[in-house]
């Protein structure tokens, strides 16, 4: 199995690059944001509870997203590997993920961390908000709250994986093709 985390702040290109990476490597894409939005679209109790938190740009509780990932791992026993996008977002989530993967006799191979300046993030998300239908993209103050949540609670996740020498910083500005090439070079150098 080859499991990787695509890490980075809101708007850094995790979703954009994930689509291409799963096509190239045949990994299963696990985006907690996408799963939560589908729960909202289906008006499940979980979705209804998460919506008001997401609309404020805050993180939903750890136990909710950890359980979502637990089920996704259980439901994909045949996967060649997983690409985690938007998860883990707190140290508690990272520790829980390590445990779950450990139980399956596998681990995270690498954390690829996209580096993008704050004003570029805001402008990308405001721009996407014109068409995405994502309620957390339409308002600049919510976008800035999401970035603040990232700085306060999520940036430390990179420090957690650094202790295990798993983090590689990737320049996340430039063309989508250039960034994809940097990501695949790192993956190819680790994948047998
Ligand atoms: P989530 O869905 O994960 O959103 P996010 O992390 O805020 O990030 P985005 O999806 O907005 O950005 P992205 O990095 O995927 O960038 P993208 O490729 O789209 O989370 C949403 C919410 O769900 C959270 O706020 C939280 O409430 C909750 N949540 C989710 N996971 C959670 C967890 N684990 N724990 C707790 N709560 C959780 O690109 C952005 C835009 O830029 C696009 O328009 C794209 O076309 C454009 N773009 C991409 N690359 C480039 C480039 N190179 N140059 C120019 N533009 C580009
Ligand atoms: Mg995304």
PDB file of C-alpha atoms and ligand atoms in Angstrom:
ATOM      1  CA  UNK A   1       0.000   0.000   0.000  1.00  0.00           C
ATOM      2  CA  UNK A   2       1.087   3.565  -0.661  1.00  0.00           C
ATOM      3  CA  UNK A   3      -0.664   6.186   1.466  1.00  0.00           C
ATOM      4  CA  UNK A   4      -0.038   9.868   1.157  1.00  0.00           C
ATOM      5  CA  UNK A   5      -1.312  13.068   2.704  1.00  0.00           C
ATOM      6  CA  UNK A   6      -1.738  16.112   0.487  1.00  0.00           C
ATOM      7  CA  UNK A   7      -1.418  18.869   3.027  1.00  0.00           C
ATOM      8  CA  UNK A   8      -1.921  22.622   2.830  1.00  0.00           C
ATOM      9  CA  UNK A   9      -4.134  25.559   3.739  1.00  0.00           C
ATOM     10  CA  UNK A  10      -7.583  26.190   2.249  1.00  0.00           C
ATOM     11  CA  UNK A  11      -7.209  27.023  -1.436  1.00  0.00           C
ATOM     12  CA  UNK A  12      -3.695  25.616  -1.766  1.00  0.00           C
ATOM     13  CA  UNK A  13      -4.771  23.194  -4.516  1.00  0.00           C
ATOM     14  CA  UNK A  14      -5.304  19.941  -2.600  1.00  0.00           C
ATOM     15  CA  UNK A  15      -8.513  19.032  -4.431  1.00  0.00           C
ATOM     16  CA  UNK A  16      -7.182  20.104  -7.845  1.00  0.00           C
ATOM     17  CA  UNK A  17      -3.988  18.073  -7.541  1.00  0.00           C
ATOM     18  CA  UNK A  18      -5.728  15.109  -5.852  1.00  0.00           C
ATOM     19  CA  UNK A  19      -7.877  14.507  -8.920  1.00  0.00           C
ATOM     20  CA  UNK A  20      -4.795  14.185 -11.097  1.00  0.00           C
ATOM     21  CA  UNK A  21      -2.794  12.170  -8.598  1.00  0.00           C
ATOM     22  CA  UNK A  22      -5.493   9.527  -8.097  1.00  0.00           C
ATOM     23  CA  UNK A  23      -5.801   9.182 -11.871  1.00  0.00           C
ATOM     24  CA  UNK A  24      -2.063   8.641 -12.209  1.00  0.00           C
ATOM     25  CA  UNK A  25      -1.493   6.318  -9.247  1.00  0.00           C
ATOM     26  CA  UNK A  26      -4.840   4.565  -8.801  1.00  0.00           C
ATOM     27  CA  UNK A  27      -5.174   5.679  -5.185  1.00  0.00           C
ATOM     28  CA  UNK A  28      -8.488   6.061  -3.365  1.00  0.00           C
ATOM     29  CA  UNK A  29      -9.201   9.766  -2.728  1.00  0.00           C
ATOM     30  CA  UNK A  30     -10.426  10.506   0.803  1.00  0.00           C
ATOM     31  CA  UNK A  31     -11.417  14.147   1.240  1.00  0.00           C
ATOM     32  CA  UNK A  32     -13.201  14.825   4.507  1.00  0.00           C
ATOM     33  CA  UNK A  33     -14.487  18.120   3.064  1.00  0.00           C
ATOM     34  CA  UNK A  34     -16.054  16.291   0.092  1.00  0.00           C
ATOM     35  CA  UNK A  35     -17.571  13.634   2.365  1.00  0.00           C
ATOM     36  CA  UNK A  36     -19.036  16.326   4.649  1.00  0.00           C
ATOM     37  CA  UNK A  37     -20.487  18.232   1.659  1.00  0.00           C
ATOM     38  CA  UNK A  38     -22.134  15.056   0.400  1.00  0.00           C
ATOM     39  CA  UNK A  39     -23.636  14.486   3.871  1.00  0.00           C
ATOM     40  CA  UNK A  40     -25.004  18.046   3.701  1.00  0.00           C
ATOM     41  CA  UNK A  41     -26.408  17.490   0.206  1.00  0.00           C
ATOM     42  CA  UNK A  42     -28.138  14.320   1.436  1.00  0.00           C
ATOM     43  CA  UNK A  43     -29.425  16.172   4.513  1.00  0.00           C
ATOM     44  CA  UNK A  44     -28.204  13.477   6.895  1.00  0.00           C
ATOM     45  CA  UNK A  45     -28.123  14.252  10.644  1.00  0.00           C
ATOM     46  CA  UNK A  46     -24.326  14.428  10.438  1.00  0.00           C
ATOM     47  CA  UNK A  47     -24.553  16.850   7.495  1.00  0.00           C
ATOM     48  CA  UNK A  48     -27.101  19.041   9.244  1.00  0.00           C
ATOM     49  CA  UNK A  49     -24.881  19.251  12.340  1.00  0.00           C
ATOM     50  CA  UNK A  50     -21.722  19.954  10.327  1.00  0.00           C
ATOM     51  CA  UNK A  51     -23.196  22.629   8.047  1.00  0.00           C
ATOM     52  CA  UNK A  52     -23.396  25.452  10.575  1.00  0.00           C
ATOM     53  CA  UNK A  53     -19.810  24.813  11.677  1.00  0.00           C
ATOM     54  CA  UNK A  54     -18.475  24.691   8.109  1.00  0.00           C
ATOM     55  CA  UNK A  55     -20.386  27.847   7.186  1.00  0.00           C
ATOM     56  CA  UNK A  56     -18.445  29.675   9.897  1.00  0.00           C
ATOM     57  CA  UNK A  57     -15.143  28.336   8.585  1.00  0.00           C
ATOM     58  CA  UNK A  58     -14.463  26.307  11.722  1.00  0.00           C
ATOM     59  CA  UNK A  59     -13.358  22.702  12.092  1.00  0.00           C
ATOM     60  CA  UNK A  60     -15.954  20.018  12.801  1.00  0.00           C
ATOM     61  CA  UNK A  61     -15.192  17.878  15.880  1.00  0.00           C
ATOM     62  CA  UNK A  62     -12.321  15.399  15.632  1.00  0.00           C
ATOM     63  CA  UNK A  63     -14.445  12.363  16.547  1.00  0.00           C
ATOM     64  CA  UNK A  64     -16.822  13.066  13.649  1.00  0.00           C
ATOM     65  CA  UNK A  65     -14.138  13.145  10.950  1.00  0.00           C
ATOM     66  CA  UNK A  66     -12.115  10.308  12.499  1.00  0.00           C
ATOM     67  CA  UNK A  67     -15.200   8.084  12.349  1.00  0.00           C
ATOM     68  CA  UNK A  68     -15.764   9.101   8.721  1.00  0.00           C
ATOM     69  CA  UNK A  69     -12.211   8.070   7.839  1.00  0.00           C
ATOM     70  CA  UNK A  70     -12.511   4.856   9.840  1.00  0.00           C
ATOM     71  CA  UNK A  71     -15.589   3.843   7.800  1.00  0.00           C
ATOM     72  CA  UNK A  72     -13.959   4.852   4.527  1.00  0.00           C
ATOM     73  CA  UNK A  73     -10.927   2.671   5.285  1.00  0.00           C
ATOM     74  CA  UNK A  74     -13.201  -0.222   6.251  1.00  0.00           C
ATOM     75  CA  UNK A  75     -15.275   0.190   3.099  1.00  0.00           C
ATOM     76  CA  UNK A  76     -12.264   0.087   0.765  1.00  0.00           C
ATOM     77  CA  UNK A  77     -10.382  -3.088   1.660  1.00  0.00           C
ATOM     78  CA  UNK A  78      -9.136  -3.518  -1.919  1.00  0.00           C
ATOM     79  CA  UNK A  79      -7.560  -0.060  -2.241  1.00  0.00           C
ATOM     80  CA  UNK A  80      -3.954   0.074  -3.474  1.00  0.00           C
ATOM     81  CA  UNK A  81      -3.472   3.060  -1.231  1.00  0.00           C
ATOM     82  CA  UNK A  82      -5.181   6.209   0.003  1.00  0.00           C
ATOM     83  CA  UNK A  83      -4.708   9.880  -0.762  1.00  0.00           C
ATOM     84  CA  UNK A  84      -5.841  11.925   2.244  1.00  0.00           C
ATOM     85  CA  UNK A  85      -6.975  15.464   1.353  1.00  0.00           C
ATOM     86  CA  UNK A  86      -8.026  17.862   4.123  1.00  0.00           C
ATOM     87  CA  UNK A  87      -7.362  15.212   6.763  1.00  0.00           C
ATOM     88  CA  UNK A  88      -5.730  15.059   9.279  1.00  0.00           C
ATOM     89  CA  UNK A  89      -6.298  18.653  10.372  1.00  0.00           C
ATOM     90  CA  UNK A  90      -5.373  18.417  14.072  1.00  0.00           C
ATOM     91  CA  UNK A  91      -2.727  16.482  15.960  1.00  0.00           C
ATOM     92  CA  UNK A  92      -5.471  14.301  17.476  1.00  0.00           C
ATOM     93  CA  UNK A  93      -6.633  13.379  13.960  1.00  0.00           C
ATOM     94  CA  UNK A  94      -3.058  12.570  12.919  1.00  0.00           C
ATOM     95  CA  UNK A  95      -2.576  10.285  15.921  1.00  0.00           C
ATOM     96  CA  UNK A  96      -5.893   8.560  15.234  1.00  0.00           C
ATOM     97  CA  UNK A  97      -4.975   8.058  11.567  1.00  0.00           C
ATOM     98  CA  UNK A  98      -1.621   6.535  12.493  1.00  0.00           C
ATOM     99  CA  UNK A  99      -3.414   4.094  14.770  1.00  0.00           C
ATOM    100  CA  UNK A 100      -5.990   3.110  12.142  1.00  0.00           C
ATOM    101  CA  UNK A 101      -3.328   2.550   9.485  1.00  0.00           C
ATOM    102  CA  UNK A 102      -1.181   0.659  11.957  1.00  0.00           C
ATOM    103  CA  UNK A 103      -4.033  -1.747  12.624  1.00  0.00           C
ATOM    104  CA  UNK A 104      -4.058  -2.434   8.881  1.00  0.00           C
ATOM    105  CA  UNK A 105      -0.309  -3.031   8.847  1.00  0.00           C
ATOM    106  CA  UNK A 106       0.373   0.101   6.830  1.00  0.00           C
ATOM    107  CA  UNK A 107       1.398   3.719   7.337  1.00  0.00           C
ATOM    108  CA  UNK A 108       1.735   7.157   5.754  1.00  0.00           C
ATOM    109  CA  UNK A 109       4.551   7.145   3.193  1.00  0.00           C
ATOM    110  CA  UNK A 110       4.835  10.901   2.744  1.00  0.00           C
ATOM    111  CA  UNK A 111       3.168  14.220   3.535  1.00  0.00           C
ATOM    112  CA  UNK A 112       3.349  16.597   0.580  1.00  0.00           C
ATOM    113  CA  UNK A 113       2.751  20.108   1.909  1.00  0.00           C
ATOM    114  CA  UNK A 114       1.669  22.764  -0.597  1.00  0.00           C
ATOM    115  CA  UNK A 115       3.091  26.218   0.152  1.00  0.00           C
ATOM    116  CA  UNK A 116       0.959  29.170  -0.993  1.00  0.00           C
ATOM    117  CA  UNK A 117       0.924  32.774   0.274  1.00  0.00           C
ATOM    118  CA  UNK A 118      -2.098  33.984   2.215  1.00  0.00           C
ATOM    119  CA  UNK A 119      -3.324  36.654  -0.214  1.00  0.00           C
ATOM    120  CA  UNK A 120      -3.096  34.183  -3.112  1.00  0.00           C
ATOM    121  CA  UNK A 121      -5.263  31.751  -1.075  1.00  0.00           C
ATOM    122  CA  UNK A 122      -7.898  34.410  -0.433  1.00  0.00           C
ATOM    123  CA  UNK A 123      -8.000  35.468  -4.061  1.00  0.00           C
ATOM    124  CA  UNK A 124      -8.262  31.867  -5.332  1.00  0.00           C
ATOM    125  CA  UNK A 125     -11.127  31.088  -2.951  1.00  0.00           C
ATOM    126  CA  UNK A 126     -13.049  34.310  -3.643  1.00  0.00           C
ATOM    127  CA  UNK A 127     -12.697  33.541  -7.321  1.00  0.00           C
ATOM    128  CA  UNK A 128     -13.899  29.957  -6.888  1.00  0.00           C
ATOM    129  CA  UNK A 129     -16.815  31.257  -4.794  1.00  0.00           C
ATOM    130  CA  UNK A 130     -18.280  32.919  -7.892  1.00  0.00           C
ATOM    131  CA  UNK A 131     -19.160  29.494  -9.308  1.00  0.00           C
ATOM    132  CA  UNK A 132     -18.531  26.734  -6.741  1.00  0.00           C
ATOM    133  CA  UNK A 133     -21.770  26.999  -4.795  1.00  0.00           C
ATOM    134  CA  UNK A 134     -19.678  26.432  -1.646  1.00  0.00           C
ATOM    135  CA  UNK A 135     -21.152  28.630   1.056  1.00  0.00           C
ATOM    136  CA  UNK A 136     -17.766  28.900   2.785  1.00  0.00           C
ATOM    137  CA  UNK A 137     -16.228  30.502  -0.332  1.00  0.00           C
ATOM    138  CA  UNK A 138     -18.602  33.408  -0.857  1.00  0.00           C
ATOM    139  CA  UNK A 139     -17.592  35.644   2.001  1.00  0.00           C
ATOM    140  CA  UNK A 140     -14.066  36.959   2.570  1.00  0.00           C
ATOM    141  CA  UNK A 141     -14.365  36.946   6.353  1.00  0.00           C
ATOM    142  CA  UNK A 142     -15.308  33.228   6.367  1.00  0.00           C
ATOM    143  CA  UNK A 143     -12.380  32.506   4.039  1.00  0.00           C
ATOM    144  CA  UNK A 144     -10.056  34.328   6.449  1.00  0.00           C
ATOM    145  CA  UNK A 145     -11.527  32.355   9.384  1.00  0.00           C
ATOM    146  CA  UNK A 146     -10.741  29.107   7.566  1.00  0.00           C
ATOM    147  CA  UNK A 147      -7.148  30.245   7.065  1.00  0.00           C
ATOM    148  CA  UNK A 148      -6.940  31.239  10.755  1.00  0.00           C
ATOM    149  CA  UNK A 149      -8.230  27.808  11.830  1.00  0.00           C
ATOM    150  CA  UNK A 150      -5.525  26.308   9.645  1.00  0.00           C
ATOM    151  CA  UNK A 151      -2.819  28.457  11.249  1.00  0.00           C
ATOM    152  CA  UNK A 152      -4.040  27.785  14.802  1.00  0.00           C
ATOM    153  CA  UNK A 153      -4.906  24.083  14.653  1.00  0.00           C
ATOM    154  CA  UNK A 154      -3.701  22.489  11.424  1.00  0.00           C
ATOM    155  CA  UNK A 155      -0.213  23.859  10.727  1.00  0.00           C
ATOM    156  CA  UNK A 156       1.057  21.835  13.737  1.00  0.00           C
ATOM    157  CA  UNK A 157       0.142  18.619  11.909  1.00  0.00           C
ATOM    158  CA  UNK A 158       3.163  19.213   9.637  1.00  0.00           C
ATOM    159  CA  UNK A 159       5.356  19.429  12.760  1.00  0.00           C
ATOM    160  CA  UNK A 160       3.902  16.140  13.974  1.00  0.00           C
ATOM    161  CA  UNK A 161       4.893  14.332  10.745  1.00  0.00           C
ATOM    162  CA  UNK A 162       8.246  16.154  10.588  1.00  0.00           C
ATOM    163  CA  UNK A 163       9.269  14.215  13.679  1.00  0.00           C
ATOM    164  CA  UNK A 164       9.037  11.099  11.507  1.00  0.00           C
ATOM    165  CA  UNK A 165      10.814  12.817   8.571  1.00  0.00           C
ATOM    166  CA  UNK A 166       7.754  12.472   6.389  1.00  0.00           C
ATOM    167  CA  UNK A 167       7.144  16.053   5.279  1.00  0.00           C
ATOM    168  CA  UNK A 168       8.209  17.479   1.929  1.00  0.00           C
ATOM    169  CA  UNK A 169       7.346  21.110   1.171  1.00  0.00           C
ATOM    170  CA  UNK A 170       6.163  21.756  -2.372  1.00  0.00           C
ATOM    171  CA  UNK A 171       5.878  25.196  -3.973  1.00  0.00           C
ATOM    172  CA  UNK A 172       2.118  25.510  -4.508  1.00  0.00           C
ATOM    173  CA  UNK A 173       2.223  28.624  -6.713  1.00  0.00           C
ATOM    174  CA  UNK A 174       2.758  28.398 -10.440  1.00  0.00           C
ATOM    175  CA  UNK A 175       0.813  26.469 -13.050  1.00  0.00           C
ATOM    176  CA  UNK A 176      -1.214  23.396 -12.095  1.00  0.00           C
ATOM    177  CA  UNK A 177       1.044  21.331 -14.398  1.00  0.00           C
ATOM    178  CA  UNK A 178       4.250  22.586 -12.761  1.00  0.00           C
ATOM    179  CA  UNK A 179       2.945  21.757  -9.296  1.00  0.00           C
ATOM    180  CA  UNK A 180       1.754  18.335 -10.446  1.00  0.00           C
ATOM    181  CA  UNK A 181       5.262  17.628 -11.796  1.00  0.00           C
ATOM    182  CA  UNK A 182       6.838  18.530  -8.438  1.00  0.00           C
ATOM    183  CA  UNK A 183       4.376  16.266  -6.607  1.00  0.00           C
ATOM    184  CA  UNK A 184       4.867  13.280  -8.908  1.00  0.00           C
ATOM    185  CA  UNK A 185       8.662  13.623  -8.741  1.00  0.00           C
ATOM    186  CA  UNK A 186       8.478  13.243  -4.955  1.00  0.00           C
ATOM    187  CA  UNK A 187       6.051  10.335  -5.150  1.00  0.00           C
ATOM    188  CA  UNK A 188       8.040   8.507  -7.838  1.00  0.00           C
ATOM    189  CA  UNK A 189      11.214   8.791  -5.781  1.00  0.00           C
ATOM    190  CA  UNK A 190       9.479   6.959  -2.904  1.00  0.00           C
ATOM    191  CA  UNK A 191       7.292   4.472  -4.696  1.00  0.00           C
ATOM    192  CA  UNK A 192       8.860   1.187  -5.620  1.00  0.00           C
TER     193      UNK A 192
HETATM  194  P1  LIG B   1     -12.183  21.290   2.768  1.00  0.00           P
HETATM  195  O1  LIG B   1     -13.194  20.867   1.796  1.00  0.00           O
HETATM  196  O2  LIG B   1     -11.061  20.382   3.084  1.00  0.00           O
HETATM  197  O3  LIG B   1     -11.658  22.676   2.290  1.00  0.00           O
HETATM  198  P2  LIG B   1     -10.297  23.457   2.559  1.00  0.00           P
HETATM  199  O4  LIG B   1      -9.211  22.749   3.229  1.00  0.00           O
HETATM  200  O5  LIG B   1     -10.747  24.725   3.172  1.00  0.00           O
HETATM  201  O6  LIG B   1      -9.682  23.646   1.183  1.00  0.00           O
HETATM  202  P3  LIG B   1     -10.326  23.810  -0.197  1.00  0.00           P
HETATM  203  O7  LIG B   1     -11.024  22.599  -0.624  1.00  0.00           O
HETATM  204  O8  LIG B   1     -11.091  25.096  -0.205  1.00  0.00           O
HETATM  205  O9  LIG B   1      -9.015  24.073  -1.037  1.00  0.00           O
HETATM  206  P4  LIG B   1      -8.046  23.053  -1.770  1.00  0.00           P
HETATM  207  O10 LIG B   1      -6.724  23.060  -1.106  1.00  0.00           O
HETATM  208  O11 LIG B   1      -8.701  21.739  -2.025  1.00  0.00           O
HETATM  209  O12 LIG B   1      -7.852  23.833  -3.124  1.00  0.00           O
HETATM  210  P5  LIG B   1      -8.542  23.610  -4.548  1.00  0.00           P
HETATM  211  O13 LIG B   1      -7.807  22.580  -5.315  1.00  0.00           O
HETATM  212  O14 LIG B   1      -9.997  23.481  -4.398  1.00  0.00           O
HETATM  213  O15 LIG B   1     -12.887  21.655   4.164  1.00  0.00           O
HETATM  214  C1  LIG B   1     -14.052  22.444   4.216  1.00  0.00           C
HETATM  215  C2  LIG B   1     -14.578  22.483   5.635  1.00  0.00           C
HETATM  216  O16 LIG B   1     -14.954  21.165   6.041  1.00  0.00           O
HETATM  217  C3  LIG B   1     -13.582  22.950   6.703  1.00  0.00           C
HETATM  218  O17 LIG B   1     -13.556  24.338   6.830  1.00  0.00           O
HETATM  219  C4  LIG B   1     -14.138  22.247   7.953  1.00  0.00           C
HETATM  220  O18 LIG B   1     -15.250  22.946   8.454  1.00  0.00           O
HETATM  221  C5  LIG B   1     -14.625  20.921   7.405  1.00  0.00           C
HETATM  222  N1  LIG B   1     -13.594  19.876   7.458  1.00  0.00           N
HETATM  223  C6  LIG B   1     -13.074  19.184   6.400  1.00  0.00           C
HETATM  224  N2  LIG B   1     -12.155  18.294   6.804  1.00  0.00           N
HETATM  225  C7  LIG B   1     -12.081  18.410   8.150  1.00  0.00           C
HETATM  226  C8  LIG B   1     -11.288  17.776   9.125  1.00  0.00           C
HETATM  227  N3  LIG B   1     -10.377  16.840   8.805  1.00  0.00           N
HETATM  228  N4  LIG B   1     -11.465  18.150  10.432  1.00  0.00           N
HETATM  229  C9  LIG B   1     -12.376  19.080  10.767  1.00  0.00           C
HETATM  230  N5  LIG B   1     -13.156  19.732   9.886  1.00  0.00           N
HETATM  231  C10 LIG B   1     -13.008  19.407   8.569  1.00  0.00           C
HETATM  232  O19 LIG B   1      -8.184  25.007  -5.230  1.00  0.00           O
HETATM  233  C11 LIG B   1      -8.800  26.216  -4.786  1.00  0.00           C
HETATM  234  C12 LIG B   1      -9.041  27.130  -6.000  1.00  0.00           C
HETATM  235  O20 LIG B   1      -7.785  27.513  -6.559  1.00  0.00           O
HETATM  236  C13 LIG B   1      -9.819  26.440  -7.136  1.00  0.00           C
HETATM  237  O21 LIG B   1     -10.680  27.367  -7.727  1.00  0.00           O
HETATM  238  C14 LIG B   1      -8.710  26.021  -8.102  1.00  0.00           C
HETATM  239  O22 LIG B   1      -9.171  25.943  -9.428  1.00  0.00           O
HETATM  240  C15 LIG B   1      -7.687  27.111  -7.922  1.00  0.00           C
HETATM  241  N6  LIG B   1      -6.303  26.637  -8.136  1.00  0.00           N
HETATM  242  C16 LIG B   1      -5.787  25.410  -7.835  1.00  0.00           C
HETATM  243  N7  LIG B   1      -4.480  25.351  -8.173  1.00  0.00           N
HETATM  244  C17 LIG B   1      -4.156  26.573  -8.683  1.00  0.00           C
HETATM  245  C18 LIG B   1      -2.956  27.127  -9.212  1.00  0.00           C
HETATM  246  N8  LIG B   1      -1.822  26.419  -9.267  1.00  0.00           N
HETATM  247  N9  LIG B   1      -2.974  28.399  -9.630  1.00  0.00           N
HETATM  248  C19 LIG B   1      -4.130  29.131  -9.564  1.00  0.00           C
HETATM  249  N10 LIG B   1      -5.315  28.656  -9.094  1.00  0.00           N
HETATM  250  C20 LIG B   1      -5.316  27.394  -8.669  1.00  0.00           C
HETATM  251 MG1  LIG B   2     -10.489  20.825  -1.331  1.00  0.00          MG
END
